[in-house]
Short mmCIF file of C-alpha atoms in Angstrom, two decimals:
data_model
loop_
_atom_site.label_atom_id
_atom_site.label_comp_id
_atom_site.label_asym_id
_atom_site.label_seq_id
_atom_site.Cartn_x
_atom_site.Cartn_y
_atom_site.Cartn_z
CA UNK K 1275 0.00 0.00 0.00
CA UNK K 1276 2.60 2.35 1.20
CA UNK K 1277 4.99 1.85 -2.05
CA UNK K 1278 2.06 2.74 -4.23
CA UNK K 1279 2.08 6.10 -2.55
CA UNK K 1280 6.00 6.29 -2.69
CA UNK K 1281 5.54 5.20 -6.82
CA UNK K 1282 2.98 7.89 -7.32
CA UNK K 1283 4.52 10.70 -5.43
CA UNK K 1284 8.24 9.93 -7.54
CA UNK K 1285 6.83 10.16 -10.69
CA UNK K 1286 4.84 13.16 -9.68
CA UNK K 1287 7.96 14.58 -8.57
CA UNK K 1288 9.19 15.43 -11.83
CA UNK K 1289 6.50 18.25 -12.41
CA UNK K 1290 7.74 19.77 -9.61
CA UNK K 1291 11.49 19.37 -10.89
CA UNK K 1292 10.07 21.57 -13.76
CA UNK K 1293 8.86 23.84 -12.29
CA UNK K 1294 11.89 24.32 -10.08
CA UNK K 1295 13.78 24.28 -14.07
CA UNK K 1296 11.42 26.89 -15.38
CA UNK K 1297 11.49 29.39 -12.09
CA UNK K 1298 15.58 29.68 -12.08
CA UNK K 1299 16.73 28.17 -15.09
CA UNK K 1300 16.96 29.46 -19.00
CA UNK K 1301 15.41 26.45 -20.98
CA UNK K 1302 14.71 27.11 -24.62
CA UNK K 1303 11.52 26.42 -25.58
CA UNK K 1304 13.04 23.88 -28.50
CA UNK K 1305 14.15 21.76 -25.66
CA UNK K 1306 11.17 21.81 -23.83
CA UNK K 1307 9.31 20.81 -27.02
CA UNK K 1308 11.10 17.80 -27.35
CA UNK K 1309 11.16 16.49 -24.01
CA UNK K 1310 7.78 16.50 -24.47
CA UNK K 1311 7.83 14.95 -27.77
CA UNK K 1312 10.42 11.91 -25.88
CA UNK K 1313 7.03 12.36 -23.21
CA UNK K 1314 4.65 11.63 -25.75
CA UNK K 1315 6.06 8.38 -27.05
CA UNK K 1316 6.84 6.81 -23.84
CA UNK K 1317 2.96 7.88 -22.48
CA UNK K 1318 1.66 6.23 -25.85
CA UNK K 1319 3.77 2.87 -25.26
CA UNK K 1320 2.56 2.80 -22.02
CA UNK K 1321 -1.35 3.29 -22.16
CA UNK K 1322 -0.96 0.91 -24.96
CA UNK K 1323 0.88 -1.94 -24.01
CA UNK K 1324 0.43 -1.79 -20.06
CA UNK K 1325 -2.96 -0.37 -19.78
CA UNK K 1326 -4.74 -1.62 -22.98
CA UNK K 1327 -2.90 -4.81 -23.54
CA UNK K 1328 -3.49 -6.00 -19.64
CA UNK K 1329 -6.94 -5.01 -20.12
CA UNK K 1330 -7.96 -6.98 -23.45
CA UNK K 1331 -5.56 -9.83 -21.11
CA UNK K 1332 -7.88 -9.75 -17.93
CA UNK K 1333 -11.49 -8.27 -19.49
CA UNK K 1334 -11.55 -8.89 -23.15
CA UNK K 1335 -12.65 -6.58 -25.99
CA UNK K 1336 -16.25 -5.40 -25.06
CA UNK K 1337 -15.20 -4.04 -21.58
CA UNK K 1338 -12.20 -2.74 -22.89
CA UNK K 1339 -13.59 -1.00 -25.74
CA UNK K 1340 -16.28 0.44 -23.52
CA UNK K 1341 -13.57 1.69 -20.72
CA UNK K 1342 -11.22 3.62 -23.76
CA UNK K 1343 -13.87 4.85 -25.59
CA UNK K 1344 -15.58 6.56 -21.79
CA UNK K 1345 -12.24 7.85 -20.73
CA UNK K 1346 -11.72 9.75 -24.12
CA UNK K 1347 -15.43 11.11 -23.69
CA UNK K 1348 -14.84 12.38 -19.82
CA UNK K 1349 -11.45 13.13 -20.51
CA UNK K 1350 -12.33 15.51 -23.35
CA UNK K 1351 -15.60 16.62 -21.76
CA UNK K 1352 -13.43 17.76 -18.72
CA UNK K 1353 -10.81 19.32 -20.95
CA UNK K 1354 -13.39 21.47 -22.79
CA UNK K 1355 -14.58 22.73 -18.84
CA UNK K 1356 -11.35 23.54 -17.87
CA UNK K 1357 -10.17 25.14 -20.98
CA UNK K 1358 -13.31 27.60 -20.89
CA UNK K 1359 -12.29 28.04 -17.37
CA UNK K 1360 -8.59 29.29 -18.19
CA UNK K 1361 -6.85 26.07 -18.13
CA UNK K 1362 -6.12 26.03 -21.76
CA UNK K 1363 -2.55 27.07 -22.07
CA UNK K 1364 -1.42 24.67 -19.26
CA UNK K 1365 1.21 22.95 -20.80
CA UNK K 1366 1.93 26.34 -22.93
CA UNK K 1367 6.08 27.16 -22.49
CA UNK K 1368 5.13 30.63 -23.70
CA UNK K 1369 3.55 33.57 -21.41
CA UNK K 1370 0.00 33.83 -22.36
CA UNK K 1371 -1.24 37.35 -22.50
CA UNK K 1372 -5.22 35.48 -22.97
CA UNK K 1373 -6.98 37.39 -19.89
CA UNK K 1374 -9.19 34.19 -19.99
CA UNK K 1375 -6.41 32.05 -18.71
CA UNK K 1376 -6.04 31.91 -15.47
CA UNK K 1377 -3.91 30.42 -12.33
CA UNK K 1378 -6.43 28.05 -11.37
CA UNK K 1379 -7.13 26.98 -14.57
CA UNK K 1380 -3.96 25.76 -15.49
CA UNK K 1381 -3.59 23.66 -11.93
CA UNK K 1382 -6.86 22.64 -12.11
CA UNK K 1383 -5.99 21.13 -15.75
CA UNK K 1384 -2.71 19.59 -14.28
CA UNK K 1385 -4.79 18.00 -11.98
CA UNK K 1386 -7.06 16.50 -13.88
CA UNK K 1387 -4.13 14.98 -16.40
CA UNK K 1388 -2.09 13.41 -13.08
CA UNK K 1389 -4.90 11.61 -11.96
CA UNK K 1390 -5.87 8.50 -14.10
CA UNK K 1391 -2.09 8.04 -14.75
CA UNK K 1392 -1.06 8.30 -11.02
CA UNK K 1393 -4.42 5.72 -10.42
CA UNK K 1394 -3.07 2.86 -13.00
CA UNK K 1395 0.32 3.12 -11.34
CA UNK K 1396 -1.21 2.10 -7.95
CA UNK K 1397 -3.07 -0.44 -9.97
CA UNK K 1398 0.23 -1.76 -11.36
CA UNK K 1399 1.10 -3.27 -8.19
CA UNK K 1400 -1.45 -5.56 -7.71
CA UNK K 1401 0.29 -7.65 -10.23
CA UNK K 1402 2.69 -8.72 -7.56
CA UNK K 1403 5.01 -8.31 -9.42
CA UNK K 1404 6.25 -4.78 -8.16
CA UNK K 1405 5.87 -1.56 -9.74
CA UNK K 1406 5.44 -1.36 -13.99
CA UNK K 1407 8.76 0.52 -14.67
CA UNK K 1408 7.25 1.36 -17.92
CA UNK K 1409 4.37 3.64 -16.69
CA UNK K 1410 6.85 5.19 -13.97
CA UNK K 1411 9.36 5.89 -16.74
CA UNK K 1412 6.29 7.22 -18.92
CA UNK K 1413 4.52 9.69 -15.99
CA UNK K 1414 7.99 11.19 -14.82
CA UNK K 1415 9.54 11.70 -18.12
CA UNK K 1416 5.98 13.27 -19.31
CA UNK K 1417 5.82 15.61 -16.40
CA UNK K 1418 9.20 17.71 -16.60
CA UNK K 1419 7.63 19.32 -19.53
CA UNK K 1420 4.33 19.83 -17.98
CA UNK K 1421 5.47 21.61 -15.22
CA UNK K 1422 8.18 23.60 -17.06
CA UNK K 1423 5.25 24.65 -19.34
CA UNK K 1424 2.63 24.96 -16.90
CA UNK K 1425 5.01 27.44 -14.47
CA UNK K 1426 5.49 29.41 -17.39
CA UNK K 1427 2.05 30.32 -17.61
CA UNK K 1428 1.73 30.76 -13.74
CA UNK K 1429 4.65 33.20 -13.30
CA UNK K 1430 3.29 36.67 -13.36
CA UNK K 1431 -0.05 35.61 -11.68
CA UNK K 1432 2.30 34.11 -8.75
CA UNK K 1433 4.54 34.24 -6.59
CA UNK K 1434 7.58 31.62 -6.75
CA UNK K 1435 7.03 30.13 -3.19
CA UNK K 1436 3.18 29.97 -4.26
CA UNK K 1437 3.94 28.24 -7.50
CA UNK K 1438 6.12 25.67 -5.80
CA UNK K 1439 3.59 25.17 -3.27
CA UNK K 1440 1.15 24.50 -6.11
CA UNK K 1441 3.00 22.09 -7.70
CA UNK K 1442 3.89 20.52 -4.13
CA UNK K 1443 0.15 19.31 -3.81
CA UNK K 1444 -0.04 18.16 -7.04
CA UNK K 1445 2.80 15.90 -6.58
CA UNK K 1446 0.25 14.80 -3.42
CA UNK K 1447 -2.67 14.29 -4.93
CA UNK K 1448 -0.78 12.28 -7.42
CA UNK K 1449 0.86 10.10 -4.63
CA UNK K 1450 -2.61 9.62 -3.33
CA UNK K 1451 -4.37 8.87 -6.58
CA UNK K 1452 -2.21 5.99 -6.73
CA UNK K 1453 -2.98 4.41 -3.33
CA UNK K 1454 -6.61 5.36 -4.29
CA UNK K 1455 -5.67 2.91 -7.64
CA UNK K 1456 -4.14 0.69 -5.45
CA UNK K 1457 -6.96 -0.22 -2.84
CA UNK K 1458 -9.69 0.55 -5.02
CA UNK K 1459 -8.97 -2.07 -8.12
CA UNK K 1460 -7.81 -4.71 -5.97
CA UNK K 1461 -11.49 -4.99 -4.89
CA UNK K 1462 -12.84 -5.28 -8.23
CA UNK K 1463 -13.60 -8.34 -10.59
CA UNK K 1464 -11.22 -8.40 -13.50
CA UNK K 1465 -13.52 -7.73 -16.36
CA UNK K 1466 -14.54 -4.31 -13.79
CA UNK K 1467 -10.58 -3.45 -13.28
CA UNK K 1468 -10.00 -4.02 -17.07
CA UNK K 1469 -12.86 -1.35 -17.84
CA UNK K 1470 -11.12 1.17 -15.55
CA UNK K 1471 -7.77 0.53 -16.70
CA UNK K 1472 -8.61 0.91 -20.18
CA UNK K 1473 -10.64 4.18 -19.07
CA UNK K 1474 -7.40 5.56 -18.05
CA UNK K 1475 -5.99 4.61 -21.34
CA UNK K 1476 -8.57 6.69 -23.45
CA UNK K 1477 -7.91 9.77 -21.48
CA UNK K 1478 -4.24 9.55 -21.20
CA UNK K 1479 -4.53 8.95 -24.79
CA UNK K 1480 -6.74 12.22 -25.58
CA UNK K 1481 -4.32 14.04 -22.87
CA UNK K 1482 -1.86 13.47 -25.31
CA UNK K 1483 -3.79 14.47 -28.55
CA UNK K 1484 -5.40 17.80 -26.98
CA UNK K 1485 -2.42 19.28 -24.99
CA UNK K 1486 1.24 17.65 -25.53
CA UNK K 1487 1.39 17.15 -28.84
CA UNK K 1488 0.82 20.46 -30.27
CA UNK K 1489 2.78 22.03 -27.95
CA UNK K 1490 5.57 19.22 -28.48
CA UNK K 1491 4.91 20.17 -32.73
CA UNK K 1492 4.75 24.21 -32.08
CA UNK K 1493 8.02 24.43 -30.33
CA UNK K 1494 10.23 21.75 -31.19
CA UNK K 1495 9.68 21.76 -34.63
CA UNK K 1496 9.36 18.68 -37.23
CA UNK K 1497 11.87 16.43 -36.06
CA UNK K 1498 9.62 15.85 -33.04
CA UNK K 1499 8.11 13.47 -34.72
CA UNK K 1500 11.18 11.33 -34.74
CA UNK K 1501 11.91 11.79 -30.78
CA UNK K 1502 8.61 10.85 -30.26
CA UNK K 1503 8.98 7.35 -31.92
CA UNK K 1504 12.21 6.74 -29.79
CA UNK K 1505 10.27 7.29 -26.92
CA UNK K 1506 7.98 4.91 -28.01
CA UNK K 1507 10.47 2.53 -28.95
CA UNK K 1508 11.63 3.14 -24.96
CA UNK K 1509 8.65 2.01 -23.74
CA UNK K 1510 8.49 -0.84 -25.74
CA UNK K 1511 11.99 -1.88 -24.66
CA UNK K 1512 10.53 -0.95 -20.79
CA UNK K 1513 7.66 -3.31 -21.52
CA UNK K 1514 10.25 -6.60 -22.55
#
């Protein structure tokens, strides 16, 4: 129970390593682009072979279908809320002057993309077979960008110990979400846990779509395309 929480709160750590990168560090917004690219791949690899592989394994095709298809509906449902709500730009590396996007917004949005990631890596130990190195890999290397980007958009509206502090509950509501994954699936029927897990797999996979990939495109330019298939080829490796 307790290493789920430990799991979720070290991959959550590395939004808060960005934002530490963004606040006193000079990163060009090339790099940032393709860490996020490298981000994508290795989030694609790993909603597709750990979270929709195990669940066509343990729940077949109807429930898994059913759980992908509903996370990329509430995902994308919730994504249109927050993003009328100022949360747009929250993986933006550029200053936004959009009055409409505000502080909240952007956490809020953070929030909401931690949290069925940080869920299936609780889940991932109830395989007894520890932690899935692949989704850890995945979430940590995924989140430098995000909060690089996101602090971006927060400085200005913030101060620098209030940012930090933001991104300090993120990293526990992440660590939580994952002993939430953790004690919640393990009561479940298979076919029930295969649902959820593939739920998480249609909204990381729409995460992806909506917010990192453009902003992985619009700032690192076309040979993102190539860093994200190494990062996919990463997780794939991961996953052997």
């Amino acid at each position: 129970m307790w290493t789920a929480l430990m799991w979720g709160g070290i991959s959550a750590s590395a939004v808060v390593i960005g934002a530490l990168a963004a606040l006193f560090m000079k990163i060009p917004k090339r790099v940032i682009g393709w860490i996020m690219a490298f981000g994508t791949g290795t989030l694609i690899g790993a909603a597709t072979f750990e979270l929709l592989g195990d669940a066509l394994n343990d729940g077949g095709i109807i429930p898994t279908a059913i759980g992908f298809t509903a996370g990329a509906v509430v995902y994308t449902l919730f994504d249109l809320l927050v993003s009328a709500k100022g949360g747009a730009g929250r993986k933006r590396s550029g200053r936004s002057e959009d009055a409409n996007q505000s502080g909240l917004g952007i956490f809020a949005g953070t929030v909401m993309d931690a949290i069925p990631e940080s869920i299936m890596l609780g889940a991932s130990l109830l395989a007894g077979n520890g932690v899935s190195v692949v989704l850890v890999v995945s979430i940590f290397v995924s989140n430098i960008p995000e909060g690089l980007s996101s602090t971006v958009g927060l400085q200005g509206k913030y101060s620098r110990g209030k940012i930090i502090l933001m991104w300090l509950s993120v990293l526990l509501i992440s660590a939580l979400a994952a002993l939430g994954g953790y004690l919640f699936l393990e009561q479940l029927p298979e076919e029930m846990g295969a649902a959820i897990g593939a739920f998480a797999g249609g909204g990381i996979i729409a995460m992806i779509c909506s917010t990192m990939m453009p902003e992985a495109f619009e700032e690192g330019g076309p040979v993102v395309g190539l860093i994200a298939s190494m990062g996919l080829l990463v997780s794939l490796l991961l996953d052997l």
